[in-house]
Coordinates of C-alpha atoms and ligand atoms in Angstrom, one line a residue:
X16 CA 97.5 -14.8 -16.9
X17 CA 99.7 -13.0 -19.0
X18 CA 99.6 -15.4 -21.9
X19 CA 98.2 -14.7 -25.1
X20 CA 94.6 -16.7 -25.2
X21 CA 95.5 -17.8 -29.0
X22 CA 99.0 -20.0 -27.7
X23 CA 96.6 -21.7 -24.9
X24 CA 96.0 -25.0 -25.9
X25 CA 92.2 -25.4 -26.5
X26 CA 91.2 -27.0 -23.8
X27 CA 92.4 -24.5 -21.3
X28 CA 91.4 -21.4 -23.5
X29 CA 87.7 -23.1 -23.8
X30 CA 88.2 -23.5 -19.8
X31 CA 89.0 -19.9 -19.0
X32 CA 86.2 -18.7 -21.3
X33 CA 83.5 -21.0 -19.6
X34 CA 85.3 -20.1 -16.1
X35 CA 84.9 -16.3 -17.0
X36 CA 81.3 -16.8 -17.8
X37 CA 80.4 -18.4 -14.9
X38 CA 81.9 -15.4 -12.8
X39 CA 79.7 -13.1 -14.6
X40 CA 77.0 -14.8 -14.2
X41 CA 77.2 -15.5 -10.2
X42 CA 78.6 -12.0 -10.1
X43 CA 75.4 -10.8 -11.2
X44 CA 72.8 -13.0 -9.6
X45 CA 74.3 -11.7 -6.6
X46 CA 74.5 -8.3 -7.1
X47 CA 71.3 -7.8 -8.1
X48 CA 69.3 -8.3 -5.3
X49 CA 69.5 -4.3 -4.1
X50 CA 67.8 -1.6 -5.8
X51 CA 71.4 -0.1 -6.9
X52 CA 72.7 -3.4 -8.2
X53 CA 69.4 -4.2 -10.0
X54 CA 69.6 -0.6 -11.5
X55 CA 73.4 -1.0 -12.6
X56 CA 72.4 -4.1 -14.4
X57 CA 70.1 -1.9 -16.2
X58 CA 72.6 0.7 -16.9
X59 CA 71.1 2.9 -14.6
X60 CA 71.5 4.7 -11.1
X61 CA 69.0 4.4 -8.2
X62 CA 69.2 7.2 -5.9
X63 CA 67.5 8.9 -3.0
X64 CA 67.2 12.3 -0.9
X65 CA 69.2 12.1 2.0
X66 CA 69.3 14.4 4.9
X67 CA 72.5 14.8 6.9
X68 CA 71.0 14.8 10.3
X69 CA 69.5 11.2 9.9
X70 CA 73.4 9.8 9.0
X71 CA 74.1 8.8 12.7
X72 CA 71.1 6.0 13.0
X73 CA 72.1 3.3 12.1
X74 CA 69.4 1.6 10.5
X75 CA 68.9 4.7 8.1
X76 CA 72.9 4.2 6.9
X77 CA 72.6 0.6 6.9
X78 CA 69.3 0.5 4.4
X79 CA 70.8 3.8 2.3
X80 CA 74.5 2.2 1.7
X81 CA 72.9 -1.3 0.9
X82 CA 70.1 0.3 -2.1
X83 CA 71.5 2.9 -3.3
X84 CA 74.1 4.1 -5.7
X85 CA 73.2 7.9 -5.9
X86 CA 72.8 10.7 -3.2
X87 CA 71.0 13.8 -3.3
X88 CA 71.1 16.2 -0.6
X89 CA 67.1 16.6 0.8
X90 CA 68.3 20.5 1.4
X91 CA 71.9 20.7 2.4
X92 CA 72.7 22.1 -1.0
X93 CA 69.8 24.6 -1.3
X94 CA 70.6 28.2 -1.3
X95 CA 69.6 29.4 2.5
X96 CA 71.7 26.2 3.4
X97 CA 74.4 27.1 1.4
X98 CA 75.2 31.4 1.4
X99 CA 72.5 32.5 4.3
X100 CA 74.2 35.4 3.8
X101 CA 76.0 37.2 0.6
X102 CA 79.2 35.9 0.2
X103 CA 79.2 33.2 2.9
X104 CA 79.3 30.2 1.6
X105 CA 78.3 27.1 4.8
X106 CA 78.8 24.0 3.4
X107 CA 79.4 21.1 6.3
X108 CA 76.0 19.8 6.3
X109 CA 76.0 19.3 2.2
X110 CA 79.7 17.8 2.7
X111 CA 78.4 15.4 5.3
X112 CA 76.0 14.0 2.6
X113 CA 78.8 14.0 -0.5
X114 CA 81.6 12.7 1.9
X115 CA 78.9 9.9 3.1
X116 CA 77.8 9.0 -0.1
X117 CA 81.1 9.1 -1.9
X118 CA 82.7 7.2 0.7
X119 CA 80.5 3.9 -0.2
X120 CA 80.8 4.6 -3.9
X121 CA 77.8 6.1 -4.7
X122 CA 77.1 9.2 -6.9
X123 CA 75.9 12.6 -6.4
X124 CA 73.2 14.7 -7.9
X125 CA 73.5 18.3 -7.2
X126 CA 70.4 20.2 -5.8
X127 CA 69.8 22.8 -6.9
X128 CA 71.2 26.1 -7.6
X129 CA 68.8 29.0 -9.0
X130 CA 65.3 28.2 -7.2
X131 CA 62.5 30.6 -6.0
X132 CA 62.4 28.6 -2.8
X133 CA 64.3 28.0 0.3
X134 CA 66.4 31.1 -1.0
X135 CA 67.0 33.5 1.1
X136 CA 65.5 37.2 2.1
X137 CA 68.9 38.8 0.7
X138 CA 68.4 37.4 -2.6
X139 CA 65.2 38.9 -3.3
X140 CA 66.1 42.2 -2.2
X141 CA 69.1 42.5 -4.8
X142 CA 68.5 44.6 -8.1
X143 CA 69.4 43.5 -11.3
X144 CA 72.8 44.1 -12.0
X145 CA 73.5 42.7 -8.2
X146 CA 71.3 39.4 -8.7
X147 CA 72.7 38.7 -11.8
X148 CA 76.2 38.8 -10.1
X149 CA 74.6 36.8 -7.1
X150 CA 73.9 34.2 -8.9
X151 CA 76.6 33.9 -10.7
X152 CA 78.7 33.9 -8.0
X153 CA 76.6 31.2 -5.8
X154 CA 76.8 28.9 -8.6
X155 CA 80.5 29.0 -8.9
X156 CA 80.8 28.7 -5.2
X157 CA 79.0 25.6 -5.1
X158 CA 80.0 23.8 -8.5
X159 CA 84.0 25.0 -7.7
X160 CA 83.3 23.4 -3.4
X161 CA 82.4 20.2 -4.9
X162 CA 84.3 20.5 -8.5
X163 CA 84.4 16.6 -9.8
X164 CA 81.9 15.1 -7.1
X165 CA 78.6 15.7 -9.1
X166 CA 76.9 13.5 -11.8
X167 CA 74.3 16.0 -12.3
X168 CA 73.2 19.1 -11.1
X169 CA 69.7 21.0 -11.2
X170 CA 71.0 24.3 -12.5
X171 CA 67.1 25.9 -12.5
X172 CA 64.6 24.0 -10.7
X173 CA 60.8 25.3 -10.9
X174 CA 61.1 27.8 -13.0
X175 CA 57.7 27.5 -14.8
X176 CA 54.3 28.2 -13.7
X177 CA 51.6 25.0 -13.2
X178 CA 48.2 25.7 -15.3
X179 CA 48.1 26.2 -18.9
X180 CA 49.5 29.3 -19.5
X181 CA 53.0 27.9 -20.4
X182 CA 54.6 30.9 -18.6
X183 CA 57.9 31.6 -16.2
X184 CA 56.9 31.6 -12.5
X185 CA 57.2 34.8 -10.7
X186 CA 60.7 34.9 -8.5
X187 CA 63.1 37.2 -8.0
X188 CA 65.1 36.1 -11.2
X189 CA 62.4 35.8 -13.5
X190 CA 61.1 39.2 -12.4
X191 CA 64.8 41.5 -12.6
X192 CA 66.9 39.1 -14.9
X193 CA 63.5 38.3 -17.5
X194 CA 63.7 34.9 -19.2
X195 CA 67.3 34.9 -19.8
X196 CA 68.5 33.9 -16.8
X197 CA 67.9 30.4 -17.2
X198 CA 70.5 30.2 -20.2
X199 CA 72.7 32.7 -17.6
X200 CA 72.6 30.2 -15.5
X201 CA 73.7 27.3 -17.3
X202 CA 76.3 28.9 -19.3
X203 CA 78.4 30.0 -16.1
X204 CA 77.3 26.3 -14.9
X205 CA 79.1 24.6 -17.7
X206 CA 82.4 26.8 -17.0
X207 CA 82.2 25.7 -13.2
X208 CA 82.3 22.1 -13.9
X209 CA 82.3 21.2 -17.5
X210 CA 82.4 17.5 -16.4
X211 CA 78.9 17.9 -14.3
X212 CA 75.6 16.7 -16.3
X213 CA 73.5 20.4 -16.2
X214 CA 69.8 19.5 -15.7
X215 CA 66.1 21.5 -15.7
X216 CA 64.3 20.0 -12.9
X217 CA 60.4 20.2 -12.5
X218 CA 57.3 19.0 -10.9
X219 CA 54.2 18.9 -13.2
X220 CA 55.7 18.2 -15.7
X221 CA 55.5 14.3 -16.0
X222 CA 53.0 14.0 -18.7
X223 CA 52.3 15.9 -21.9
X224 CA 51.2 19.3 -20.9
X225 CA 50.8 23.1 -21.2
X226 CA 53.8 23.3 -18.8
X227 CA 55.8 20.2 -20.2
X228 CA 55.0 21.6 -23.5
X229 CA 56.7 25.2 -22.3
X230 CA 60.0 23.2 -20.7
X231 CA 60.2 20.8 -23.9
X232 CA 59.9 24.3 -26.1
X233 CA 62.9 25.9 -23.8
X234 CA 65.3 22.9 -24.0
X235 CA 65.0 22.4 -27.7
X236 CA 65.6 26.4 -28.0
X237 CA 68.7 25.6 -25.9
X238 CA 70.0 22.7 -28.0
X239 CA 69.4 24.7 -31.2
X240 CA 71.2 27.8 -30.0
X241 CA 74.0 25.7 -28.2
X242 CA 72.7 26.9 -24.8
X243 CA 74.6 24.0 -22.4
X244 CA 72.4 21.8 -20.9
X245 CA 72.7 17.7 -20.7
X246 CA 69.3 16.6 -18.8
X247 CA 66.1 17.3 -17.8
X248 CA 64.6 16.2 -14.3
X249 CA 61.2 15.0 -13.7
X250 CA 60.1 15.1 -10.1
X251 CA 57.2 12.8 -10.1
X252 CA 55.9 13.4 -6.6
X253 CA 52.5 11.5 -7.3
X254 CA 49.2 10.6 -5.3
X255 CA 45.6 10.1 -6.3
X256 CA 45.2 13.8 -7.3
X257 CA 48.2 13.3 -9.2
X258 CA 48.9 10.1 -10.9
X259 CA 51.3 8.6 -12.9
X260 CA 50.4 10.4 -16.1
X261 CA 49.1 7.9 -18.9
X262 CA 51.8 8.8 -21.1
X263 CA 54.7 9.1 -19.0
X264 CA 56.4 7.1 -20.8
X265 CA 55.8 9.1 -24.0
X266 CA 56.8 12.5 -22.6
X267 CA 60.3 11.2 -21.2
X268 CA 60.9 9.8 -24.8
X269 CA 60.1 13.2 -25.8
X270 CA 62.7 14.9 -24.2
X271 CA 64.8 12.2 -24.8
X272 CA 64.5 13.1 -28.9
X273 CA 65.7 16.7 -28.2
X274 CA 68.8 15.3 -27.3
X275 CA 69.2 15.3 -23.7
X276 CA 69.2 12.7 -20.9
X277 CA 66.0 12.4 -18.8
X278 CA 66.1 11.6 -15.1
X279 CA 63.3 10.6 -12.5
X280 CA 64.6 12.9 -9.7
X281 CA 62.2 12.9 -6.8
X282 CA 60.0 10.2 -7.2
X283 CA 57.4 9.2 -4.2
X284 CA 54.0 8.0 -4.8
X285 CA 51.6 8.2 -1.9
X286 CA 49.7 5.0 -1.1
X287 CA 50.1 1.3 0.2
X288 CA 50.1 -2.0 -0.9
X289 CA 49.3 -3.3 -4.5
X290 CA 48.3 -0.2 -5.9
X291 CA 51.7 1.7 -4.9
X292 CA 53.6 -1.3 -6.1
X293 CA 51.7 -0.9 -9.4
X294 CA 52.5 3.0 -9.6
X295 CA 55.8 2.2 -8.8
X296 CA 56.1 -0.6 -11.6
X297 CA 54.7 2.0 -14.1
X298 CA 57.4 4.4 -13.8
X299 CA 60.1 2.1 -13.1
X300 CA 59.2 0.5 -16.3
X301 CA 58.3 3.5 -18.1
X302 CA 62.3 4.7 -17.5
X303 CA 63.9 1.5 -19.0
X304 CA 61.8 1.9 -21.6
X305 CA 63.5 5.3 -22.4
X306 CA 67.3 4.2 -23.6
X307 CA 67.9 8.2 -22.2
X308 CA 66.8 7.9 -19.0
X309 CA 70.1 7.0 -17.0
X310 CA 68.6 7.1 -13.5
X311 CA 66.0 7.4 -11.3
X312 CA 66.2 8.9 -7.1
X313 CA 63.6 8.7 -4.3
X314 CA 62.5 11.7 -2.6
X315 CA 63.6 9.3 1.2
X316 CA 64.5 6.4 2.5
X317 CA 62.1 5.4 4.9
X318 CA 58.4 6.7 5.3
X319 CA 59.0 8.2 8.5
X320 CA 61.5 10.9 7.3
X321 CA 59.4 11.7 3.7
X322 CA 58.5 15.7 3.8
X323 CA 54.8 13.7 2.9
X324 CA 54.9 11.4 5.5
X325 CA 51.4 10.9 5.9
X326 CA 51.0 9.8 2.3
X327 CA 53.8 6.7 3.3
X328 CA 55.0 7.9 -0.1
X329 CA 58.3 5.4 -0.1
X330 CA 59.7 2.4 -0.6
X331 CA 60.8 1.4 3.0
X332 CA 58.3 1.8 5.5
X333 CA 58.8 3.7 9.3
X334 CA 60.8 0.1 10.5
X335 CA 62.9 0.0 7.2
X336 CA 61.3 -3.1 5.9
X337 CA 60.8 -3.5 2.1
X338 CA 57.0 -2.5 1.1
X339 CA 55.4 -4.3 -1.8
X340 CA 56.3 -1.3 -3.6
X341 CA 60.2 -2.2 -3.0
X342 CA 59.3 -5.9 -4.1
X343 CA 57.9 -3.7 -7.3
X344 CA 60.8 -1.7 -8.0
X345 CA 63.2 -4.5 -7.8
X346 CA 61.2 -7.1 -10.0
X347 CA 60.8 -4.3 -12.6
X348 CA 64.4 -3.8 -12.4
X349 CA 65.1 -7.1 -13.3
X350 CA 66.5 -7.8 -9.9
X351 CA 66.2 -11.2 -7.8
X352 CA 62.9 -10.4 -5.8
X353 CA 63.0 -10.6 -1.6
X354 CA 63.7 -14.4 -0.4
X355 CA 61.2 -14.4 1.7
X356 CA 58.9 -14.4 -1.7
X357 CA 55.6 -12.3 -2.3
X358 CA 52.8 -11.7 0.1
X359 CA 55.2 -11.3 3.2
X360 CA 55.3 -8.2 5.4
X361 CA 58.7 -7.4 3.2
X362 CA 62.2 -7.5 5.0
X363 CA 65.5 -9.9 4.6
X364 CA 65.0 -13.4 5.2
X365 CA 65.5 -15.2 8.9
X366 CA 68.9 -16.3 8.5
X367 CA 72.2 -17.2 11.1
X368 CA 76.0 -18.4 10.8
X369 CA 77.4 -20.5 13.7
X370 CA 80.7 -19.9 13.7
X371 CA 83.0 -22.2 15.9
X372 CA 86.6 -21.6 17.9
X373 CA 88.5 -24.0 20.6
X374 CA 88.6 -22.1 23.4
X375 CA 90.4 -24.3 25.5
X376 CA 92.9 -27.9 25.5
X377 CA 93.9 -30.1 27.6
X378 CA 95.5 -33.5 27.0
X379 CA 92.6 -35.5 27.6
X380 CA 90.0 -33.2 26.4
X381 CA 89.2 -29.6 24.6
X382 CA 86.7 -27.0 25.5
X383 CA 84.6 -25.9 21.9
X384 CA 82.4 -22.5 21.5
X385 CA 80.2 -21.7 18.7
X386 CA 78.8 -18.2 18.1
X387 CA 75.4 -17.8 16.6
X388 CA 75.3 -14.3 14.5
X389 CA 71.6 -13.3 13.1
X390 CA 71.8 -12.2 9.3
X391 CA 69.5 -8.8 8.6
X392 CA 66.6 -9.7 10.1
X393 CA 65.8 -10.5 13.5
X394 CA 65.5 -14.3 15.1
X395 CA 63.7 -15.3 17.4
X396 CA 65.2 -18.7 17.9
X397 CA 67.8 -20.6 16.2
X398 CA 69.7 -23.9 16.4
X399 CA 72.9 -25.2 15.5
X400 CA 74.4 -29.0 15.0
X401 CA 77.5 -30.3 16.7
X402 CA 78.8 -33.3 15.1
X403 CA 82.5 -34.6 17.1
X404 CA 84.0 -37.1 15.2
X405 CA 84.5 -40.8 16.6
X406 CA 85.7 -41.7 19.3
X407 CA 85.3 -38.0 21.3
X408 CA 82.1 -37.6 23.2
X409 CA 80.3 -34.1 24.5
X410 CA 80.7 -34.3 28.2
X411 CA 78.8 -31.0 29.1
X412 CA 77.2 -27.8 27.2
X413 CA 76.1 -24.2 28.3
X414 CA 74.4 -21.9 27.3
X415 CA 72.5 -24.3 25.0
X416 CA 70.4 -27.1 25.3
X417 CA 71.1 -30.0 23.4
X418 CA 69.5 -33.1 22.3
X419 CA 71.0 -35.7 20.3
X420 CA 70.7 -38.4 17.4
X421 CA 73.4 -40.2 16.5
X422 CA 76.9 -38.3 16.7
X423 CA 75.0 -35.0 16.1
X424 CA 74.1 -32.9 18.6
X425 CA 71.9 -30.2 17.7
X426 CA 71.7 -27.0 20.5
X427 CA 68.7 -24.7 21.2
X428 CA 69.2 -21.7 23.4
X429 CA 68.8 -22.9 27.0
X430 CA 66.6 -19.4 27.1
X431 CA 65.6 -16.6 25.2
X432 CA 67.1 -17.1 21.8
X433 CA 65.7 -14.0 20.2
X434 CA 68.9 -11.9 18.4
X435 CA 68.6 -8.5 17.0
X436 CA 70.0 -8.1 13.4
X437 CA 73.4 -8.5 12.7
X438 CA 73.7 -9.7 16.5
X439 CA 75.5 -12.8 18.1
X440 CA 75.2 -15.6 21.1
X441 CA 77.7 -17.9 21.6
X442 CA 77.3 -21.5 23.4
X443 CA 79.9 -23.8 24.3
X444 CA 81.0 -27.5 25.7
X445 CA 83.4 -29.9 26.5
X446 CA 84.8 -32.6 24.6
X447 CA 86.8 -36.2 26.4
X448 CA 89.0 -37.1 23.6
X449 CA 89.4 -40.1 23.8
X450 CA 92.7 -40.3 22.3
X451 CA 91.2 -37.7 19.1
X452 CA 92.0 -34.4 18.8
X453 CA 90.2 -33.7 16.0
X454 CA 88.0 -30.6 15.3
X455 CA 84.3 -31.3 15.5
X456 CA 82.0 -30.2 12.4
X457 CA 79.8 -27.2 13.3
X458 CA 76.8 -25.8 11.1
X459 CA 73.5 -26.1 10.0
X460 CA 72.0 -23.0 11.8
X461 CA 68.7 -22.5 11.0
X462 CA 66.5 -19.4 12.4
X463 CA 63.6 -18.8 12.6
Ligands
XIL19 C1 61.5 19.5 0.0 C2 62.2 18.7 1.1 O1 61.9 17.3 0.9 C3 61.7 19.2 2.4 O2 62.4 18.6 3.5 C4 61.8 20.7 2.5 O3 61.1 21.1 3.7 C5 61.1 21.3 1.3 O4 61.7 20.8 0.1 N1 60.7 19.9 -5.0 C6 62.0 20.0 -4.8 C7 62.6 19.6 -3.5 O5 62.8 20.3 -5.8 O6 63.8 20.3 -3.2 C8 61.6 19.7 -2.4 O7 62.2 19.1 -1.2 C9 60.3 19.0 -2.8 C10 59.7 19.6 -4.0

């Protein structure tokens, strides 16, 4: 429509405006039946750790490209993954994850950069004047490799001690580059990719605290000096020694004030049931709350995969069905809820198409098939109606078993009529035309 809206007459301008409201609308009820599309309608991300080596099942794809609309590499970015040794730079596993991810659409965080773990032996060796050149250099050779791809990156994760002193952990920066090279850090990180969010990213550091207190005290030294840095990360890996601090809420809005975005980047809550769901809820909600808090990420996918599996710490479980905690996240993301409704063992709903082709015709008669497709979840039977328009009569069906009232013929699998997800059956039968060639009316599958 190329019209101006103001020479419409009003009729059709009050038309398109209902019309365009009514997209909206059903565009969102929709899309907002995913983590990712409940998040968006937030204004937020939702994210998760994946690990490039789990990209080829299926099921792990499948529930990651359908929830999720940001990526962060589990430990295909880390330093021993990324320059094992000085100057090598080994990036196919990290580009698995980006290409993956960026393929579908989603976003990806960057992790992490400068971190006393998971860094290699060569590192530590190095003296100052060589570290300091080290570093620089692996952060340009991983901001330039992926130059454009990456919301955010963790430019220092960890970098703080737990307890109440307040102080720097020990590591090989802290100890030869002294306090300064967390600014280092993020100064050559902001010349590398000046579009790339730069974040601090720590555990502990959830609630008001000696160590929160040390990291708030940093970042608002930063802003004040003009030090570059856009974010801060909270991890919130939680379990009954560590729970959802009482005022988690407070502490994001915090850091929010200093003038920097907060993001929840490595949530996972040990537990089951209610009480997860209710963690969950608390964080979920303690984010929206926070206009500065533009996403939050999963430490996983499924359960099975989580570096704490035993604490079944995530939102899918081993089988990739929805936990109550899922049903959390999603109602306190102002998403649709699971069909199946509350109190079921999580999972999509039992659904099938019967789709229907003429397979074969003849003057006095046609051959009709109809394939049976599960939706996401498993069946374990199904039927279908056949309804062939007056005066044609069904002369003979396989593969099915029908029974009939009226012109409709409804078919049951002669057998077994369990279907995997995503799977199809067909059935078929034969049609005397009695002088109509008219197509019959195929639908009403129904699984169960
Ligand atoms: C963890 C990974 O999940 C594990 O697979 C790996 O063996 C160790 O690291 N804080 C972080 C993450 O910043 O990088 C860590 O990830 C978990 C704690």
């Amino acid at each position: 429509m190329t019209m101006p809206l103001r020479r419409l007459p009003r009729t059709a301008a009050a038309t398109l405006v209902t019309l365009a409201a009514l997209t909206t609308a059903a565009h969102s009820a929709v899309a907002a039946d995913t983590l990712g599309s409940a998040a968006a309608g937030q204004g937020r991300y939702f994210g998760t750790a994946v690990a490039a080596n789990h990209l080829g099942e299926a099921d792990y794809t499948a529930t990651l490209d359908r929830e999720f609309t940001s990526a962060t590499p589990e430990n295909e970015m880390k330093w021993d993954a990324t320059e094992p040794g000085r100057g090598t730079f080994t990036f196919g596993a990290a580009d698995r994850v980006v290409d993956h991810a960026r393929s579908r659409g989603a976003d990806v965080r960057g992790h992490t950069l400068v971190w006393h773990s998971q860094l290699p032996s060569w590192v530590g060796a190095l003296g100052a004047p060589d570290l300091r050149a080290a570093m620089n250099t692996h952060i340009n050779g991983l901001m330039g490799h992926y130059k454009g791809q990456i919301h955010s990156w963790d430019v220092v994760n960890e970098a703080f001690q737990d307890g109440g002193s307040g102080a720097r952990r020990s590591s090989p920066f802290q100890d030869r580059l002294g306090d300064g090279f967390i600014e280092e850090a993020f100064r050559t990180a902001r010349a590398a990719d000046p579009a790339a969010k730069l974040c601090y990213n720590d555990y502990n550091t959830d609630g008001v605290n000696a160590k929160s207190n040390a990291v708030h005290a940093m970042v608002k030294d930063f802003k004040s000096r003009g030090v570059p840095i856009d974010c801060v990360g909270f991890q919130s890996h939680f379990n009954s020694a560590s729970p959802v601090p009482a005022d988690y809420r407070q502490n994001l809005q915090r850091f929010a004030d200093l003038g920097v975005d907060v993001q929840i980047t490595e949530l996972d809550i040990e537990g089951s049931g209610s009480a997860q769901a209710a963690a969950y809820t608390r964080v979920v909600e303690a984010c929206l709350a926070v206009a500065r808090c533009t996403g939050i990420t999963v430490w996983g996918v499924t359960d099975k995969y989580s570096w704490r599996s035993g604490g079944t710490p995530l939102l899918f479980d081993g089988d990739y069905r929805k936990k109550p905690a899922y049903d959390a996240v999603l109602a306190a993301l102002g998403g649709s809820g699971d069909p199946d409704g509350p109190g079921d063992p999580g999972g999509p709903a039992v659904t099938c198409t019967a789709a229907y082709t003429r397979t074969a015709d003849w003057s006095s008669g046609y051959n009709g098939q109809v394939t049976i497709t599960a939706g996401a979840a498993p069946v374990s039977s199904w039927t279908a109606t056949v309804t062939v328009p007056a005066p044609q009569s069904v002369s003979s069906v396989w593969n099915g078993t029908p029974s009939r009232a009226g012109d409709v013929m409804t078919v049951r699998p002669s057998w077994n009529g369990t279907l995997a997800a995503g799977t199809s059956t067909t059935f078929g039968f034969t049609v005397v035309k009695n002088g109509s060639s008219a197509a019959p009316t195929v639908g009403g599958c129904t699984a169960s």
